[in-house]
Amino acid sequence: MTNILIPNVLILGGTTEANALAKTFAEQGIAAVYSYAGRVDNPRPQPLPVRVGGYGGSEGLADYIRDNAITHVVDATHPFAAQMSRNAIEACRATQTPLAALTRAAWAPQSGDNWNHVPDIAAAVEALSCDARRVFLAVGRMHLEDFAAQPQHIYLLRLVDDPDSLPLPNAEVVVARGPFTEADDCALMQRHGTQLVVSKNAGGSGARAKLDAARVLGLPVLMIDRPVLPQRTELTTVAQVLDWLSHP
Ligand code: 3Y8
Ligand code: NAP
């Protein structure tokens, strides 16, 4: 008699894909817990039990997996959440827990796009070593300090929460969370007089509006390539995750 493993899934969340997966799990009665880092004040509610906060490195995650009888881990974090993804690989190896990433393909330029690729945030900062421009710095809050090295630009920042302070002297803040639309991003960039867009290569649909708007407005994009991650099972649809769950 083979023992049937009834899934008890940990979703490492924080993305559009994670939210779609959580909705399906809830609809199908698959036991799962949705995990946020606790980066923003009011994370989107989920139709699953939610836990918020770090685990204390890969060892802490391994302890959480053991203590909560987690049977599978789906890493549906953002492609730039590289530390979380590395910890998930390590913790699942240590606990022999099946792991799959639910991720999204990187964006590729299409005709009409004017992209300059840089490998990481530091290279993006370096690439801004030029005369003052009006820059839509659409990379969030966590790395704004890095861009303080280029204070000459007139920045447009889009943040999820109102910031207490800013490391940039000339910055206008728009408080908004995606998913965004091309029309709204066109209007936003025209109002700001944007001359350059800085973007992470997040992939997916939630953040690509600014790229479509840049193409329409004929603006250059400084595209930050995503970090390289160790090998792991990578899936791109909820259906693939359901199939993987039945035989990981
Ligand atoms: C806390 C949880 C959905 C999912 C929403 C996706 C889409 C909209 C686009 C721009 C780019 C940015 C940022 C962005 C997008 C989705 C998705 C995505 C980019 C929330 C969320 C959490 C976060 C954390 C936040 C980071 C920041 C990054 C804003 C929820 C809303 C810029 C990434 O203030 C901070 O500390 C913000 C931190 C990590 C990157 C940074 O360096 O600042 N996301 N974003 C998650 C947690 O605590 O675990 O409330 O939904 C989720 C989403 N943000 O369908 O509703 O799936 O990518 N998130 C980037 O791509 O550059 C905005 O403005 O154009
Ligand atoms: P990160 O740099 O890879 O992770 C740093 C630490 O934050 C991790 O080691 C872990 O702490 C904790 N952490 C990260 N994601 C977590 C999660 N989902 N649940 C519990 N703890 C988590 O991560 P990040 O780039 O700050 O991203 C944080 C969250 O924002 C993730 O949910 C991610 O999906 C979401 N997000 C990030 C971006 C982005 O641009 N980075 C964009 C959209 C959404 P411990 O080591 O203590 O366990």
mmCIF file of C-alpha atoms and ligand atoms in Angstrom:
data_model
loop_
_atom_site.group_PDB
_atom_site.id
_atom_site.type_symbol
_atom_site.label_atom_id
_atom_site.label_comp_id
_atom_site.label_asym_id
_atom_site.label_seq_id
_atom_site.Cartn_x
_atom_site.Cartn_y
_atom_site.Cartn_z
ATOM 1 C CA MET A 1 0.000 0.000 0.000
ATOM 2 C CA THR A 2 1.790 3.204 -1.117
ATOM 3 C CA ASN A 3 1.169 6.082 1.270
ATOM 4 C CA ILE A 4 -0.579 8.894 -0.644
ATOM 5 C CA LEU A 5 1.018 12.231 0.228
ATOM 6 C CA ILE A 6 -1.733 14.764 0.887
ATOM 7 C CA PRO A 7 -0.241 18.136 -0.153
ATOM 8 C CA ASN A 8 0.381 20.824 2.435
ATOM 9 C CA VAL A 9 1.996 23.512 0.263
ATOM 10 C CA LEU A 10 4.064 26.556 1.189
ATOM 11 C CA ILE A 11 3.666 29.312 -1.435
ATOM 12 C CA LEU A 12 6.457 31.878 -1.309
ATOM 13 C CA GLY A 13 4.384 34.708 -2.733
ATOM 14 C CA GLY A 14 4.304 38.405 -3.521
ATOM 15 C CA THR A 15 3.538 38.268 -7.253
ATOM 16 C CA THR A 16 0.653 38.123 -9.704
ATOM 17 C CA GLU A 17 1.470 34.472 -10.396
ATOM 18 C CA ALA A 18 1.486 33.588 -6.689
ATOM 19 C CA ASN A 19 -1.930 35.223 -6.323
ATOM 20 C CA ALA A 20 -3.373 33.211 -9.228
ATOM 21 C CA LEU A 21 -1.987 30.019 -7.700
ATOM 22 C CA ALA A 22 -3.459 30.853 -4.281
ATOM 23 C CA LYS A 23 -6.880 31.427 -5.855
ATOM 24 C CA THR A 24 -6.783 28.033 -7.589
ATOM 25 C CA PHE A 25 -5.589 26.211 -4.466
ATOM 26 C CA ALA A 26 -8.408 27.775 -2.435
ATOM 27 C CA GLU A 27 -11.002 26.865 -5.096
ATOM 28 C CA GLN A 28 -9.754 23.287 -5.223
ATOM 29 C CA GLY A 29 -9.389 22.867 -1.478
ATOM 30 C CA ILE A 30 -5.633 22.239 -1.658
ATOM 31 C CA ALA A 31 -4.082 22.921 1.763
ATOM 32 C CA ALA A 32 -1.540 25.718 1.485
ATOM 33 C CA VAL A 33 -0.123 28.721 3.302
ATOM 34 C CA TYR A 34 0.787 31.975 1.534
ATOM 35 C CA SER A 35 4.018 33.639 2.634
ATOM 36 C CA TYR A 36 4.843 37.367 2.423
ATOM 37 C CA ALA A 37 8.132 38.960 3.450
ATOM 38 C CA GLY A 38 6.309 41.898 5.034
ATOM 39 C CA ARG A 39 7.756 44.506 2.670
ATOM 40 C CA VAL A 40 4.634 46.662 2.359
ATOM 41 C CA ASP A 41 2.108 48.079 4.831
ATOM 42 C CA ASN A 42 -1.002 46.408 3.444
ATOM 43 C CA PRO A 43 -0.206 43.288 1.444
ATOM 44 C CA ARG A 44 -3.039 42.023 -0.694
ATOM 45 C CA PRO A 45 -5.367 39.686 1.246
ATOM 46 C CA GLN A 46 -5.301 36.054 0.127
ATOM 47 C CA PRO A 47 -7.951 33.257 0.105
ATOM 48 C CA LEU A 48 -5.477 31.088 2.059
ATOM 49 C CA PRO A 49 -3.859 31.300 5.498
ATOM 50 C CA VAL A 50 -1.116 33.944 5.323
ATOM 51 C CA ARG A 51 2.177 34.266 7.201
ATOM 52 C CA VAL A 52 4.254 37.438 7.081
ATOM 53 C CA GLY A 53 8.008 37.883 7.704
ATOM 54 C CA GLY A 54 11.342 36.204 7.073
ATOM 55 C CA TYR A 55 12.284 32.758 8.335
ATOM 56 C CA GLY A 56 15.831 33.500 9.464
ATOM 57 C CA GLY A 57 17.723 32.227 6.438
ATOM 58 C CA SER A 58 17.571 28.788 4.833
ATOM 59 C CA GLU A 59 17.941 27.063 8.216
ATOM 60 C CA GLY A 60 14.915 28.952 9.534
ATOM 61 C CA LEU A 61 12.951 28.002 6.433
ATOM 62 C CA ALA A 62 13.970 24.342 6.884
ATOM 63 C CA ASP A 63 12.702 24.487 10.475
ATOM 64 C CA TYR A 64 9.418 26.032 9.292
ATOM 65 C CA ILE A 65 9.001 23.243 6.716
ATOM 66 C CA ARG A 66 9.575 20.547 9.340
ATOM 67 C CA ASP A 67 7.513 22.201 12.091
ATOM 68 C CA ASN A 68 4.533 22.773 9.787
ATOM 69 C CA ALA A 69 4.662 19.417 7.949
ATOM 70 C CA ILE A 70 5.050 21.215 4.611
ATOM 71 C CA THR A 71 5.028 18.610 1.797
ATOM 72 C CA HIS A 72 5.810 20.898 -1.178
ATOM 73 C CA VAL A 73 7.243 24.376 -1.667
ATOM 74 C CA VAL A 74 6.261 26.580 -4.627
ATOM 75 C CA ASP A 75 8.622 29.529 -4.978
ATOM 76 C CA ALA A 76 6.370 32.076 -6.708
ATOM 77 C CA THR A 77 8.456 35.062 -5.629
ATOM 78 C CA HIS A 78 9.588 37.810 -7.991
ATOM 79 C CA PRO A 79 12.634 37.061 -10.216
ATOM 80 C CA PHE A 80 14.593 39.695 -8.269
ATOM 81 C CA ALA A 81 13.838 38.005 -4.913
ATOM 82 C CA ALA A 82 17.052 36.041 -5.429
ATOM 83 C CA GLN A 83 17.963 35.498 -1.771
ATOM 84 C CA MET A 84 14.562 33.976 -0.999
ATOM 85 C CA SER A 85 14.897 31.689 -4.001
ATOM 86 C CA ARG A 86 18.395 30.595 -3.027
ATOM 87 C CA ASN A 87 17.216 29.906 0.526
ATOM 88 C CA ALA A 88 14.288 27.858 -0.794
ATOM 89 C CA ILE A 89 16.631 25.675 -2.862
ATOM 90 C CA GLU A 90 18.888 25.103 0.157
ATOM 91 C CA ALA A 91 16.067 24.455 2.648
ATOM 92 C CA CYS A 92 14.253 22.044 0.318
ATOM 93 C CA ARG A 93 17.497 20.157 -0.285
ATOM 94 C CA ALA A 94 18.119 19.941 3.485
ATOM 95 C CA THR A 95 14.595 18.697 4.187
ATOM 96 C CA GLN A 96 14.160 16.629 1.001
ATOM 97 C CA THR A 97 11.037 18.674 0.172
ATOM 98 C CA PRO A 98 9.882 18.903 -3.472
ATOM 99 C CA LEU A 99 10.426 22.458 -4.769
ATOM 100 C CA ALA A 100 9.150 24.122 -7.918
ATOM 101 C CA ALA A 101 9.418 27.759 -8.956
ATOM 102 C CA LEU A 102 6.396 29.398 -10.544
ATOM 103 C CA THR A 103 8.072 32.117 -12.560
ATOM 104 C CA ARG A 104 7.646 34.132 -15.730
ATOM 105 C CA ALA A 105 9.816 34.552 -18.792
ATOM 106 C CA ALA A 106 12.006 37.624 -19.015
ATOM 107 C CA TRP A 107 10.733 40.403 -21.264
ATOM 108 C CA ALA A 108 12.369 40.639 -24.685
ATOM 109 C CA PRO A 109 12.462 43.843 -26.738
ATOM 110 C CA GLN A 110 10.133 44.058 -29.727
ATOM 111 C CA SER A 111 10.271 46.342 -32.791
ATOM 112 C CA GLY A 112 10.079 49.949 -31.717
ATOM 113 C CA ASP A 113 11.768 49.284 -28.368
ATOM 114 C CA ASN A 114 14.964 51.126 -27.493
ATOM 115 C CA TRP A 115 16.463 49.135 -24.600
ATOM 116 C CA ASN A 116 19.922 49.308 -23.096
ATOM 117 C CA HIS A 117 20.538 46.120 -21.027
ATOM 118 C CA VAL A 118 22.622 46.275 -17.840
ATOM 119 C CA PRO A 119 23.408 43.218 -15.663
ATOM 120 C CA ASP A 120 22.365 44.574 -12.247
ATOM 121 C CA ILE A 121 21.354 47.591 -10.135
ATOM 122 C CA ALA A 122 24.960 48.787 -9.732
ATOM 123 C CA ALA A 123 25.446 48.848 -13.500
ATOM 124 C CA ALA A 124 22.181 50.776 -13.869
ATOM 125 C CA VAL A 125 23.474 53.389 -11.405
ATOM 126 C CA GLU A 126 26.718 53.610 -13.389
ATOM 127 C CA ALA A 127 24.788 53.995 -16.639
ATOM 128 C CA LEU A 128 23.140 57.140 -15.179
ATOM 129 C CA SER A 129 26.516 58.950 -15.042
ATOM 130 C CA CYS A 130 25.332 61.609 -17.461
ATOM 131 C CA ASP A 131 23.853 65.116 -17.493
ATOM 132 C CA ALA A 132 20.568 65.701 -15.686
ATOM 133 C CA ARG A 133 17.670 63.843 -17.333
ATOM 134 C CA ARG A 134 14.036 63.287 -16.354
ATOM 135 C CA VAL A 135 14.137 59.641 -15.234
ATOM 136 C CA PHE A 136 11.192 57.333 -14.408
ATOM 137 C CA LEU A 137 12.960 55.137 -11.848
ATOM 138 C CA ALA A 138 10.377 52.327 -11.654
ATOM 139 C CA VAL A 139 12.359 49.875 -9.512
ATOM 140 C CA GLY A 140 10.576 50.358 -6.194
ATOM 141 C CA ARG A 141 11.978 51.556 -2.869
ATOM 142 C CA MET A 142 14.530 49.049 -1.636
ATOM 143 C CA HIS A 143 17.380 50.144 -3.902
ATOM 144 C CA LEU A 144 16.793 53.908 -4.034
ATOM 145 C CA GLU A 145 19.874 54.460 -1.840
ATOM 146 C CA ASP A 146 22.033 53.045 -4.667
ATOM 147 C CA PHE A 147 20.746 55.723 -7.029
ATOM 148 C CA ALA A 148 21.673 58.523 -4.588
ATOM 149 C CA ALA A 149 25.036 58.347 -6.360
ATOM 150 C CA GLN A 150 23.303 60.106 -9.289
ATOM 151 C CA PRO A 151 21.459 63.018 -7.592
ATOM 152 C CA GLN A 152 21.533 65.221 -10.704
ATOM 153 C CA HIS A 153 18.494 63.644 -12.330
ATOM 154 C CA ILE A 154 14.848 64.696 -11.965
ATOM 155 C CA TYR A 155 13.299 61.402 -10.796
ATOM 156 C CA LEU A 156 9.773 60.074 -10.978
ATOM 157 C CA LEU A 157 9.403 57.307 -8.376
ATOM 158 C CA ARG A 158 6.517 54.853 -8.081
ATOM 159 C CA LEU A 159 6.282 53.319 -4.621
ATOM 160 C CA VAL A 160 3.813 50.984 -2.947
ATOM 161 C CA ASP A 161 3.811 52.968 0.303
ATOM 162 C CA ASP A 162 4.348 56.651 1.078
ATOM 163 C CA PRO A 163 8.063 56.954 1.986
ATOM 164 C CA ASP A 164 9.166 58.577 5.271
ATOM 165 C CA SER A 165 12.198 60.084 3.535
ATOM 166 C CA LEU A 166 13.974 59.901 0.181
ATOM 167 C CA PRO A 167 17.697 59.669 -0.632
ATOM 168 C CA LEU A 168 17.181 61.621 -3.871
ATOM 169 C CA PRO A 169 16.976 65.478 -3.840
ATOM 170 C CA ASN A 170 14.905 65.903 -6.996
ATOM 171 C CA ALA A 171 12.206 63.244 -6.867
ATOM 172 C CA GLU A 172 8.466 63.203 -7.410
ATOM 173 C CA VAL A 173 6.671 60.238 -5.787
ATOM 174 C CA VAL A 174 3.595 58.458 -7.106
ATOM 175 C CA VAL A 175 2.169 56.019 -4.545
ATOM 176 C CA ALA A 176 0.599 53.149 -6.472
ATOM 177 C CA ARG A 177 0.678 49.388 -6.700
ATOM 178 C CA GLY A 178 0.250 47.539 -9.973
ATOM 179 C CA PRO A 179 -0.818 45.925 -12.122
ATOM 180 C CA PHE A 180 -0.564 49.086 -14.250
ATOM 181 C CA THR A 181 -1.971 50.000 -17.690
ATOM 182 C CA GLU A 182 -0.229 51.362 -20.793
ATOM 183 C CA ALA A 183 -2.633 54.324 -21.005
ATOM 184 C CA ASP A 184 -2.048 55.336 -17.388
ATOM 185 C CA ASP A 185 1.707 54.936 -17.722
ATOM 186 C CA CYS A 186 1.728 56.991 -20.941
ATOM 187 C CA ALA A 187 -0.159 59.799 -19.179
ATOM 188 C CA LEU A 188 2.091 59.562 -16.116
ATOM 189 C CA MET A 189 5.297 59.718 -18.179
ATOM 190 C CA GLN A 190 4.020 62.571 -20.389
ATOM 191 C CA ARG A 191 3.024 64.567 -17.331
ATOM 192 C CA HIS A 192 6.471 64.050 -15.805
ATOM 193 C CA GLY A 193 8.235 64.711 -19.117
ATOM 194 C CA THR A 194 10.069 61.404 -18.776
ATOM 195 C CA GLN A 195 13.167 61.074 -20.982
ATOM 196 C CA LEU A 196 14.383 57.656 -19.733
ATOM 197 C CA VAL A 197 12.712 54.679 -18.036
ATOM 198 C CA VAL A 198 14.684 52.440 -15.638
ATOM 199 C CA SER A 199 13.126 48.989 -15.166
ATOM 200 C CA LYS A 200 13.950 45.585 -13.722
ATOM 201 C CA ASN A 201 13.337 42.730 -16.112
ATOM 202 C CA ALA A 202 10.511 41.416 -13.938
ATOM 203 C CA GLY A 203 8.632 39.692 -16.731
ATOM 204 C CA GLY A 204 4.947 38.994 -16.361
ATOM 205 C CA SER A 205 2.087 41.371 -16.996
ATOM 206 C CA GLY A 206 1.922 43.429 -13.804
ATOM 207 C CA ALA A 207 4.771 45.808 -14.557
ATOM 208 C CA ARG A 208 5.166 45.762 -18.326
ATOM 209 C CA ALA A 209 2.846 48.748 -18.957
ATOM 210 C CA LYS A 210 5.743 51.203 -18.592
ATOM 211 C CA LEU A 211 7.634 49.406 -21.358
ATOM 212 C CA ASP A 212 4.666 49.584 -23.723
ATOM 213 C CA ALA A 213 4.244 53.250 -22.821
ATOM 214 C CA ALA A 214 7.960 53.899 -23.463
ATOM 215 C CA ARG A 215 7.611 52.322 -26.922
ATOM 216 C CA VAL A 216 4.554 54.458 -27.718
ATOM 217 C CA LEU A 217 6.341 57.606 -26.534
ATOM 218 C CA GLY A 218 9.600 56.656 -28.284
ATOM 219 C CA LEU A 219 11.582 56.673 -25.014
ATOM 220 C CA PRO A 220 14.733 54.688 -24.174
ATOM 221 C CA VAL A 221 14.624 52.039 -21.427
ATOM 222 C CA LEU A 222 17.496 51.066 -19.147
ATOM 223 C CA MET A 223 16.646 47.368 -18.565
ATOM 224 C CA ILE A 224 18.153 45.640 -15.535
ATOM 225 C CA ASP A 225 18.633 41.923 -16.181
ATOM 226 C CA ARG A 226 17.445 39.526 -13.485
ATOM 227 C CA PRO A 227 19.873 37.758 -11.139
ATOM 228 C CA VAL A 228 21.042 34.287 -12.171
ATOM 229 C CA LEU A 229 19.672 31.553 -9.880
ATOM 230 C CA PRO A 230 20.876 27.988 -9.200
ATOM 231 C CA GLN A 231 19.143 25.192 -11.106
ATOM 232 C CA ARG A 232 15.588 24.296 -9.919
ATOM 233 C CA THR A 233 12.356 23.063 -11.449
ATOM 234 C CA GLU A 234 10.785 26.090 -13.173
ATOM 235 C CA LEU A 235 7.103 26.188 -14.129
ATOM 236 C CA THR A 236 5.212 29.047 -15.757
ATOM 237 C CA THR A 237 1.521 28.186 -15.330
ATOM 238 C CA VAL A 238 -0.842 27.216 -12.511
ATOM 239 C CA ALA A 239 -1.827 24.102 -14.496
ATOM 240 C CA GLN A 240 1.807 22.983 -14.547
ATOM 241 C CA VAL A 241 1.963 23.407 -10.752
ATOM 242 C CA LEU A 242 -1.175 21.283 -10.265
ATOM 243 C CA ASP A 243 0.331 18.594 -12.501
ATOM 244 C CA TRP A 244 3.653 18.779 -10.631
ATOM 245 C CA LEU A 245 1.819 18.456 -7.283
ATOM 246 C CA SER A 246 0.333 15.129 -8.347
ATOM 247 C CA HIS A 247 3.787 13.773 -9.204
ATOM 248 C CA PRO A 248 6.671 16.106 -8.129
HETATM 249 C C1 3Y8 B 1 5.084 42.746 -0.793
HETATM 250 C C2 3Y8 B 1 2.360 42.273 -2.297
HETATM 251 C C3 3Y8 B 1 -0.951 41.504 -7.884
HETATM 252 C C4 3Y8 B 1 0.525 41.343 -7.615
HETATM 253 C C5 3Y8 B 1 1.187 42.696 -7.571
HETATM 254 C C6 3Y8 B 1 4.277 41.347 -10.225
HETATM 255 C C7 3Y8 B 1 3.276 42.473 -10.295
HETATM 256 C C8 3Y8 B 1 2.226 44.479 -9.346
HETATM 257 C C9 3Y8 B 1 4.838 45.380 -10.594
HETATM 258 C C10 3Y8 B 1 6.512 49.718 -11.466
HETATM 259 C C11 3Y8 B 1 7.108 48.422 -10.946
HETATM 260 C C12 3Y8 B 1 8.332 46.670 -8.227
HETATM 261 C C13 3Y8 B 1 7.634 46.379 -6.859
HETATM 262 C C14 3Y8 B 1 6.210 45.702 -8.546
HETATM 263 C C15 3Y8 B 1 5.211 44.998 -9.190
HETATM 264 C C16 3Y8 B 1 3.186 43.327 -9.021
HETATM 265 C C17 3Y8 B 1 2.700 42.573 -7.782
HETATM 266 C C18 3Y8 B 1 4.523 43.858 -8.520
HETATM 267 C C19 3Y8 B 1 7.148 46.640 -9.213
HETATM 268 C C20 3Y8 B 1 3.517 43.836 -4.144
HETATM 269 C C21 3Y8 B 1 3.467 43.141 -2.804
HETATM 270 C C22 3Y8 B 1 4.682 43.271 -2.164
HETATM 271 C C23 3Y8 B 1 5.543 43.972 -3.044
HETATM 272 C C24 3Y8 B 1 6.973 44.269 -2.728
HETATM 273 C C25 3Y8 B 1 7.537 45.277 -3.660
HETATM 274 C C26 3Y8 B 1 9.029 45.612 -3.453
HETATM 275 C C27 3Y8 B 1 9.311 46.347 -4.807
HETATM 276 C C28 3Y8 B 1 8.458 45.580 -5.805
HETATM 277 C C29 3Y8 B 1 7.031 47.625 -6.239
HETATM 278 C C30 3Y8 B 1 0.965 42.805 -2.533
HETATM 279 C C31 3Y8 B 1 2.579 45.003 -4.259
HETATM 280 C C32 3Y8 B 1 9.059 47.982 -8.219
HETATM 281 C C33 3Y8 B 1 9.297 45.521 -8.633
HETATM 282 O O1 3Y8 B 1 8.339 49.486 -0.679
HETATM 283 C C34 3Y8 B 1 8.879 48.352 -0.787
HETATM 284 O O2 3Y8 B 1 9.658 47.850 0.066
HETATM 285 C C35 3Y8 B 1 8.565 47.556 -2.026
HETATM 286 C C36 3Y8 B 1 9.293 46.443 -2.228
HETATM 287 C C37 3Y8 B 1 9.871 44.364 -3.269
HETATM 288 C C38 3Y8 B 1 10.772 46.292 -5.257
HETATM 289 C C39 3Y8 B 1 11.700 47.210 -4.504
HETATM 290 O O3 3Y8 B 1 12.927 46.958 -4.654
HETATM 291 O O4 3Y8 B 1 11.210 48.150 -3.828
HETATM 292 N N1 3Y8 B 1 7.514 44.790 -5.023
HETATM 293 N N2 3Y8 B 1 4.920 44.303 -4.186
HETATM 294 C C40 3Y8 B 1 5.577 41.324 -0.927
HETATM 295 C C41 3Y8 B 1 6.010 40.718 0.408
HETATM 296 O O5 3Y8 B 1 5.988 41.414 1.441
HETATM 297 O O6 3Y8 B 1 6.352 39.517 0.379
HETATM 298 O O7 3Y8 B 1 0.500 43.603 -1.705
HETATM 299 O O8 3Y8 B 1 0.403 42.391 -3.560
HETATM 300 C C42 3Y8 B 1 3.284 42.800 -5.228
HETATM 301 C C43 3Y8 B 1 3.449 43.198 -6.648
HETATM 302 N N3 3Y8 B 1 4.303 44.078 -7.091
HETATM 303 O O9 3Y8 B 1 -1.387 40.946 -8.859
HETATM 304 O O10 3Y8 B 1 -1.614 42.232 -7.116
HETATM 305 O O11 3Y8 B 1 3.830 40.224 -9.965
HETATM 306 O O12 3Y8 B 1 5.488 41.601 -10.418
HETATM 307 N N4 3Y8 B 1 6.518 45.528 -7.253
HETATM 308 C C44 3Y8 B 1 9.715 45.576 -10.116
HETATM 309 O O13 3Y8 B 1 9.162 44.792 -10.913
HETATM 310 O O14 3Y8 B 1 10.583 46.399 -10.422
HETATM 311 C C45 3Y8 B 1 6.541 48.001 -9.606
HETATM 312 O O15 3Y8 B 1 6.182 50.604 -10.628
HETATM 313 O O16 3Y8 B 1 6.415 49.843 -12.698
HETATM 314 P P1 NAP B 2 14.892 38.795 -1.224
HETATM 315 O O1 NAP B 2 15.803 39.974 -1.262
HETATM 316 O O2 NAP B 2 15.136 37.637 -2.132
HETATM 317 O O3 NAP B 2 14.768 38.186 0.247
HETATM 318 C C1 NAP B 2 15.422 38.772 1.362
HETATM 319 C C2 NAP B 2 14.843 38.090 2.597
HETATM 320 O O4 NAP B 2 13.469 38.506 2.754
HETATM 321 C C3 NAP B 2 14.743 36.571 2.469
HETATM 322 O O5 NAP B 2 15.996 35.959 2.707
HETATM 323 C C4 NAP B 2 13.675 36.261 3.513
HETATM 324 O O6 NAP B 2 14.151 36.481 4.839
HETATM 325 C C5 NAP B 2 12.687 37.391 3.240
HETATM 326 N N1 NAP B 2 11.678 37.037 2.228
HETATM 327 C C6 NAP B 2 11.677 37.339 0.917
HETATM 328 N N2 NAP B 2 10.544 36.931 0.319
HETATM 329 C C7 NAP B 2 9.808 36.327 1.294
HETATM 330 C C8 NAP B 2 8.528 35.690 1.317
HETATM 331 N N3 NAP B 2 7.760 35.632 0.212
HETATM 332 N N4 NAP B 2 8.095 35.161 2.496
HETATM 333 C C9 NAP B 2 8.849 35.245 3.617
HETATM 334 N N5 NAP B 2 10.070 35.870 3.675
HETATM 335 C C10 NAP B 2 10.520 36.383 2.513
HETATM 336 O O7 NAP B 2 13.364 39.276 -1.432
HETATM 337 P P2 NAP B 2 12.816 40.717 -1.933
HETATM 338 O O8 NAP B 2 13.359 41.006 -3.273
HETATM 339 O O9 NAP B 2 12.999 41.679 -0.814
HETATM 340 O O10 NAP B 2 11.261 40.379 -2.108
HETATM 341 C C11 NAP B 2 10.433 40.362 -0.966
HETATM 342 C C12 NAP B 2 9.022 40.038 -1.396
HETATM 343 O O11 NAP B 2 8.565 40.998 -2.337
HETATM 344 C C13 NAP B 2 8.838 38.675 -2.039
HETATM 345 O O12 NAP B 2 7.585 38.159 -1.642
HETATM 346 C C14 NAP B 2 8.802 38.991 -3.514
HETATM 347 O O13 NAP B 2 8.059 38.037 -4.248
HETATM 348 C C15 NAP B 2 8.093 40.328 -3.501
HETATM 349 N N6 NAP B 2 8.432 41.133 -4.670
HETATM 350 C C16 NAP B 2 9.729 41.501 -4.857
HETATM 351 C C17 NAP B 2 10.037 42.275 -5.983
HETATM 352 C C18 NAP B 2 11.455 42.738 -6.223
HETATM 353 O O14 NAP B 2 11.627 43.562 -7.141
HETATM 354 N N7 NAP B 2 12.429 42.274 -5.488
HETATM 355 C C19 NAP B 2 9.020 42.633 -6.892
HETATM 356 C C20 NAP B 2 7.694 42.221 -6.652
HETATM 357 C C21 NAP B 2 7.408 41.469 -5.525
HETATM 358 P P3 NAP B 2 14.850 35.335 5.745
HETATM 359 O O15 NAP B 2 16.217 35.151 5.149
HETATM 360 O O16 NAP B 2 14.862 35.909 7.127
HETATM 361 O O17 NAP B 2 14.004 34.095 5.603
#
